[in-house]
Coordinates of C-alpha atoms in Angstrom, one line a residue:
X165 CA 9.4 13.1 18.1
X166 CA 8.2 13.2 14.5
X167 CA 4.9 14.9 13.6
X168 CA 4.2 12.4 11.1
X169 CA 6.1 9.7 9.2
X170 CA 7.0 9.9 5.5
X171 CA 7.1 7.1 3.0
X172 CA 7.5 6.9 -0.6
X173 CA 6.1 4.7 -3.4
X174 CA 8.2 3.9 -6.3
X175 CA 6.7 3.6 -9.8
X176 CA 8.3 0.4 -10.9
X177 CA 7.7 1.1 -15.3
X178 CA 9.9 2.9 -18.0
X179 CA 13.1 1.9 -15.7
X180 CA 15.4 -0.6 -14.7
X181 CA 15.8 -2.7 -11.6
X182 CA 18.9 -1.6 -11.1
X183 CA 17.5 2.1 -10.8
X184 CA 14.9 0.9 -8.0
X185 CA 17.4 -0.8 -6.3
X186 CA 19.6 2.5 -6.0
X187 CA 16.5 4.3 -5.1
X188 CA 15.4 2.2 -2.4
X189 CA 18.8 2.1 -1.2
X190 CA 18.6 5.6 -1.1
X191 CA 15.6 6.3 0.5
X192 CA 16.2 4.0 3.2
X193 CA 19.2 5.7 4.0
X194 CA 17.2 8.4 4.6
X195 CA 15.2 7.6 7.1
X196 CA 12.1 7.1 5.3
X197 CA 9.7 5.4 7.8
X198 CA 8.0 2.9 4.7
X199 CA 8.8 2.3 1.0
X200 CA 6.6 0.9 -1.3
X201 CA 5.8 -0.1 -5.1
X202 CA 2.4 -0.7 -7.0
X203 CA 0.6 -4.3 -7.8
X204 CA 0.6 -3.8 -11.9
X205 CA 1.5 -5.7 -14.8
X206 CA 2.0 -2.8 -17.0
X207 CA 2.6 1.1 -16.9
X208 CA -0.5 3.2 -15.8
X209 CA 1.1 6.3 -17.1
X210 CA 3.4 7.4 -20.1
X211 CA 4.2 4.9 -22.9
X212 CA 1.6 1.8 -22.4
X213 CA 4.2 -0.7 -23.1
X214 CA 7.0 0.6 -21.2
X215 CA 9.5 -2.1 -19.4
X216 CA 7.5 -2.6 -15.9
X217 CA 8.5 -5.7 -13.3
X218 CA 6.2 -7.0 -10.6
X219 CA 5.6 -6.2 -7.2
X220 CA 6.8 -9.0 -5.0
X221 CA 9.6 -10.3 -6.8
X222 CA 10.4 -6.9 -6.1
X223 CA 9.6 -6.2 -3.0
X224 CA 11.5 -9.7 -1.8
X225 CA 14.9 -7.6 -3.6
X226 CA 13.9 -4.6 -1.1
X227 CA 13.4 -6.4 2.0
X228 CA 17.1 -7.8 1.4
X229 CA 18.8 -4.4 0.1
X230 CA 17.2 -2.2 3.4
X231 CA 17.4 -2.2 6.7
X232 CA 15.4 0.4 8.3
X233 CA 11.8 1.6 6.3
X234 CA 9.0 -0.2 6.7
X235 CA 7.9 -2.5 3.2
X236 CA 4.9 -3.4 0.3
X237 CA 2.5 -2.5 -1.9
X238 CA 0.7 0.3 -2.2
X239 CA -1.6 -1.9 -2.9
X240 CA -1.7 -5.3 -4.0
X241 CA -4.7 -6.3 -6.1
X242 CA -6.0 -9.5 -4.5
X243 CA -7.2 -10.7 -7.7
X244 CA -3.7 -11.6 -9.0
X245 CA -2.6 -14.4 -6.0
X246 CA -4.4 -17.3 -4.3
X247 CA -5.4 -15.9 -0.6
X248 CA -3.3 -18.5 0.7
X249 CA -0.1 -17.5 -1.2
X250 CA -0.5 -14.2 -1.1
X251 CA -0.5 -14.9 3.0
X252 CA 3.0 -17.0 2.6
X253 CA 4.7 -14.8 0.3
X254 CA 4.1 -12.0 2.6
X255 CA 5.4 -14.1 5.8
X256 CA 8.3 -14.7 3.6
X257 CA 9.2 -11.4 2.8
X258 CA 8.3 -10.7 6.8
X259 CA 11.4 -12.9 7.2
X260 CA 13.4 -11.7 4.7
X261 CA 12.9 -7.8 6.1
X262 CA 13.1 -8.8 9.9
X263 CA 9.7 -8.5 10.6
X264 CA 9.2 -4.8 8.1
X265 CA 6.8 -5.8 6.1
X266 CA 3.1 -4.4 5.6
X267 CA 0.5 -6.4 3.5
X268 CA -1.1 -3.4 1.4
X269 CA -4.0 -5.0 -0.3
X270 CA -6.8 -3.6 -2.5
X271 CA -9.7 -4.9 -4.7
X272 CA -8.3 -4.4 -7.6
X273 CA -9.1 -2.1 -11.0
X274 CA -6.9 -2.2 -13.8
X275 CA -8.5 -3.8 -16.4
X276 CA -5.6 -4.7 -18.6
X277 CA -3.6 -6.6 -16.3
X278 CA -6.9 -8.6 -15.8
X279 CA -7.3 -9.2 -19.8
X280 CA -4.1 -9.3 -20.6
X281 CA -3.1 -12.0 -17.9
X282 CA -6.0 -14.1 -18.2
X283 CA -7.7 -12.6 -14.7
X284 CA -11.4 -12.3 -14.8
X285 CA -12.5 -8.9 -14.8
X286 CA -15.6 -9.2 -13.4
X287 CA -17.2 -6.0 -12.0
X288 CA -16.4 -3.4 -8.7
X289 CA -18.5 -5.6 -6.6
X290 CA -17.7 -9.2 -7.1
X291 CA -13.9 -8.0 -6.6
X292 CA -14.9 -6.3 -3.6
X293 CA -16.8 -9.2 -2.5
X294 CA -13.6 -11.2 -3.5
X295 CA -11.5 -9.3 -1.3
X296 CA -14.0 -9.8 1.6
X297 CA -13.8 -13.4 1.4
X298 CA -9.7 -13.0 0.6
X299 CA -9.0 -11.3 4.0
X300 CA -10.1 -14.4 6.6
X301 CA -8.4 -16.6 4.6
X302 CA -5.2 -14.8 4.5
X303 CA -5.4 -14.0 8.5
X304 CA -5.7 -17.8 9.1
X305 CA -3.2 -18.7 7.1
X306 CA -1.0 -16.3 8.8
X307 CA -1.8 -18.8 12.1
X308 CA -1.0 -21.6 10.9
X309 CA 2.5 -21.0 8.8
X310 CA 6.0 -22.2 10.2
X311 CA 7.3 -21.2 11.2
X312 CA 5.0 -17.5 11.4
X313 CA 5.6 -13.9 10.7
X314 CA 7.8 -12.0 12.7
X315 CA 5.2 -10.5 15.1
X316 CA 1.9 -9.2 14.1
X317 CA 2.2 -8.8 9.8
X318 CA 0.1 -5.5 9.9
X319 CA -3.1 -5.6 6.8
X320 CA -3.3 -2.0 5.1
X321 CA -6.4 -1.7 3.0
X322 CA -6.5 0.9 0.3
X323 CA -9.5 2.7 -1.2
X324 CA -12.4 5.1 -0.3
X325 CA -15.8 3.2 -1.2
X326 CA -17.8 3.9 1.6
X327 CA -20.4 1.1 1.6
X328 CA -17.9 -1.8 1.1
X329 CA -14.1 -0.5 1.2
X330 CA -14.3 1.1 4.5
X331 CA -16.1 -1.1 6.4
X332 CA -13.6 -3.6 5.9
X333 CA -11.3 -1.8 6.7
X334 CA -12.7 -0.8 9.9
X335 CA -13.1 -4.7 10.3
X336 CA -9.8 -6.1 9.5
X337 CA -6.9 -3.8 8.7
X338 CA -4.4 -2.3 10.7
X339 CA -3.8 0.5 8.4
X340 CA -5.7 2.8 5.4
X341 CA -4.5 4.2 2.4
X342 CA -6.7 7.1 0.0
X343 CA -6.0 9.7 -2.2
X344 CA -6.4 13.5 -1.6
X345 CA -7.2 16.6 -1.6
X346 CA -7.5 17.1 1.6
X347 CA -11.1 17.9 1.9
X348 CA -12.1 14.4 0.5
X349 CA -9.5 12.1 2.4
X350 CA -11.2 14.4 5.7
X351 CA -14.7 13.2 4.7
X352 CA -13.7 9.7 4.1
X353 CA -11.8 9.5 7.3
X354 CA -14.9 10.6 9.0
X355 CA -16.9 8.3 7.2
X356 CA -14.2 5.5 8.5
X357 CA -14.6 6.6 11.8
X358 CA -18.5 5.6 11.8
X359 CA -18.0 2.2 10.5
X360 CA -14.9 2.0 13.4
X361 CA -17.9 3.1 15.8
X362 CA -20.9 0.9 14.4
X363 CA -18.0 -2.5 14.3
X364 CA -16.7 -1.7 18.0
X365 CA -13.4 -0.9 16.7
X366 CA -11.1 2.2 18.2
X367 CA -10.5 4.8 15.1
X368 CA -6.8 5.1 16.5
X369 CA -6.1 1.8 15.9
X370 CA -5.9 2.5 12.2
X371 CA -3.1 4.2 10.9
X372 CA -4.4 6.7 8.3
X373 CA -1.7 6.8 5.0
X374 CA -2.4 9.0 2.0
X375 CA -0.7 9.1 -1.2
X376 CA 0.5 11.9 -2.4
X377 CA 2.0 13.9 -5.2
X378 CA 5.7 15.3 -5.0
X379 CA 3.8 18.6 -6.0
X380 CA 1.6 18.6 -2.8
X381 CA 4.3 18.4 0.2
X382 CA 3.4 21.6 0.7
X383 CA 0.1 20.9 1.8
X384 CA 1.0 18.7 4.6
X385 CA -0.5 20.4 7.5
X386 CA -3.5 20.1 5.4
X387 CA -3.2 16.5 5.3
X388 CA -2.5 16.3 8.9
X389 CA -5.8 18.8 9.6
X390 CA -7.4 16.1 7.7
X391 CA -6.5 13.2 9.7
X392 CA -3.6 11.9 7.8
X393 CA -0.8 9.9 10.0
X394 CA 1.8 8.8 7.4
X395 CA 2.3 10.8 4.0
X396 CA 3.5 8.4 1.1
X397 CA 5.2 10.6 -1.6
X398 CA 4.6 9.0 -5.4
X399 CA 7.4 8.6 -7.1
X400 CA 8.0 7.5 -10.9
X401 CA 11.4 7.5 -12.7
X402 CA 14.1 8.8 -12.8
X403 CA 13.0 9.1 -9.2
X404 CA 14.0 12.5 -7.7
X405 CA 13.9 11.9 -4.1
X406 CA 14.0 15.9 -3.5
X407 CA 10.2 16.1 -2.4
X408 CA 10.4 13.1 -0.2
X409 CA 13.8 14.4 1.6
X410 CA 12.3 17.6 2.3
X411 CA 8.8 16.5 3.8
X412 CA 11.4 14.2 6.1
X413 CA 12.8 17.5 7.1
X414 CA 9.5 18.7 8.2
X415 CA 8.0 16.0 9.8
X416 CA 11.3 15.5 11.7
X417 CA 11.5 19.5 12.1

C-alpha cells in the first residue's frame, strides 16, 4: 500500500500543447495518482507574455488522452465562469475521464487576468465572499444535470486564510490544497482541524494536498509529519518528470 499518493501540476505557459499532451501522457503512464494545470490567462513566471492556453479546454484534452490519474485544476479561480457552468463543464469532463475528475476551486488572485479579461477585481473579501456564494450553487447544479456526474464529483478548495478559506473548506470540500514549508501547512492543517470540529465535520474526511517544488521531494516525510496526504509536484516546461518519478518511487517504496 502506498504511503502517500503523488500528483503533478503542469505549468501550461512558454510551451506548446503538444508538449502537455506528451507530458500528461507521460505521467499517466506512470502511475501518478492526479495530474493537474493552473486557472490563468497568462504566465505567472518567466517572460509575461509567453504563449499560455486555458485550463479547461485543456483539461477536457487530458481527460481524453489518460486513463488512470486522477484530473483539474490546481485551482480554478471562480471568478472566471458562471457557478452554473463551471458545475456542467466539470460534469462534462467527469464524463469524458470516466468519473477522474476533481473540481479544484479557489477565490481567485491574479490581477491581470481580471484587468486584462474584463473580470472585476474587486478585493480578497468580496472574491471570497463570491466563492461562498459560488459553492451551493455549483453543488445544486451537480443534482440536477443529465444526465449527472459519474459518482460523487469531489470539491478541492485551495488556500490557507484562516477566517474565511478554511472554514469553507471544512464546510464543503472533499479535499485541501496549501503551500509549504512544512511548519506552516502543519499550523494551517491544525487550524483546519478546528473549523472541521466547530462545523461537525470529521478532519479525515478531507484529503490534505500540498504543492510542492521539484526541489523539496526530499522533504516528504516532513510533509507527511505535517499532515500532508497527497504531494503534487509543480512542474513548468520543458517538464522534467525526474522529481515526480522518484517521489513515486518512495511513496510506492
Amino acid at each position: 500500500m502506498a504511503r502517500f499518493d503523488v500528483g503533478v501540476q503542469l505549468h501550461p505557459q512558454a510551451t506548446t500543447v503538444q508538449a502537455m499532451r506528451d507530458a500528461w501522457k507521460a505521467a499517466d503512464a506512470m502511475g501518478v495518482d492526479s495530474i493537474w494545470v493552473w486557472d490563468h490567462f497568462y504566465p505567472l513566471y518567466g517572460d509575461p507574455d509567453a504563449a499560455h492556453f486555458e485550463a479547461y479546454t485543456l483539461l477536457a484534452a487530458m481527460a481524453a488522452d489518460t486513463s488512470h490519474a486522477r484530473l483539474g485544476a490546481l485551482v480554478t479561480c471562480n471568478s472566471y465562469r458562471n457557478p452554473n457552468l463551471l458545475a456542467d463543464m466539470a460534469r462534462t469532463i467527469d464524463h469524458i475521464s470516466g468519473g477522474r475528475f476533481i473540481l479544484g476551486i479557489g477565490s481567485g488572485w491574479f490581477d491581470r487576468d481580471y484587468r486584462e479579461y474584463g473580470y472585476e477585481f474587486g478585493t480578497a473579501g468580496s472574491r471570497l465572499r463570491d466563492l461562498e456564494a459560488a459553492l451551493p450553487i455549483i453543488m445544486d447544479r451537480f443534482s440536477r444535470l443529465e444526465p449527472p456526474p459519474r459518482g460523487r464529483l469531489p470539491i478541492l478548495i485551495g488556500g490557507s486564510g484562516e477566517k474565511v478559506t478554511l472554514r469553507l473548506v471544512a464546510e464543503h470540500a472533499d479535499a485541501w490544497n496549501a503551500f509549504g514549508p512544512p511548519d506552516n501547512y502543519a499550523r494551517k492543517s491544525r487550524v483546519l482541524d478546528d473549523w472541521c470540529v466547530r462545523l461537525d465535520r470529521k478532519p479525515s474526511q478531507i484529503e490534505r494536498t500540498v504543492a510542492i517544488n521539484g526541489s523539496e521531494v526530499d522533504d516528504w516525510q516532513g510533509y507527511l509529519d505535517a499532515g500532508a496526504e497527497h504531494l503534487i509536484v509543480m512542474v513548468g516546461p520543458p517538464f522534467d518528470l525526474a522529481p515526480v518519478e522518484q517521489l513515486l518511487a518512495t511513496a510506492r517504496t
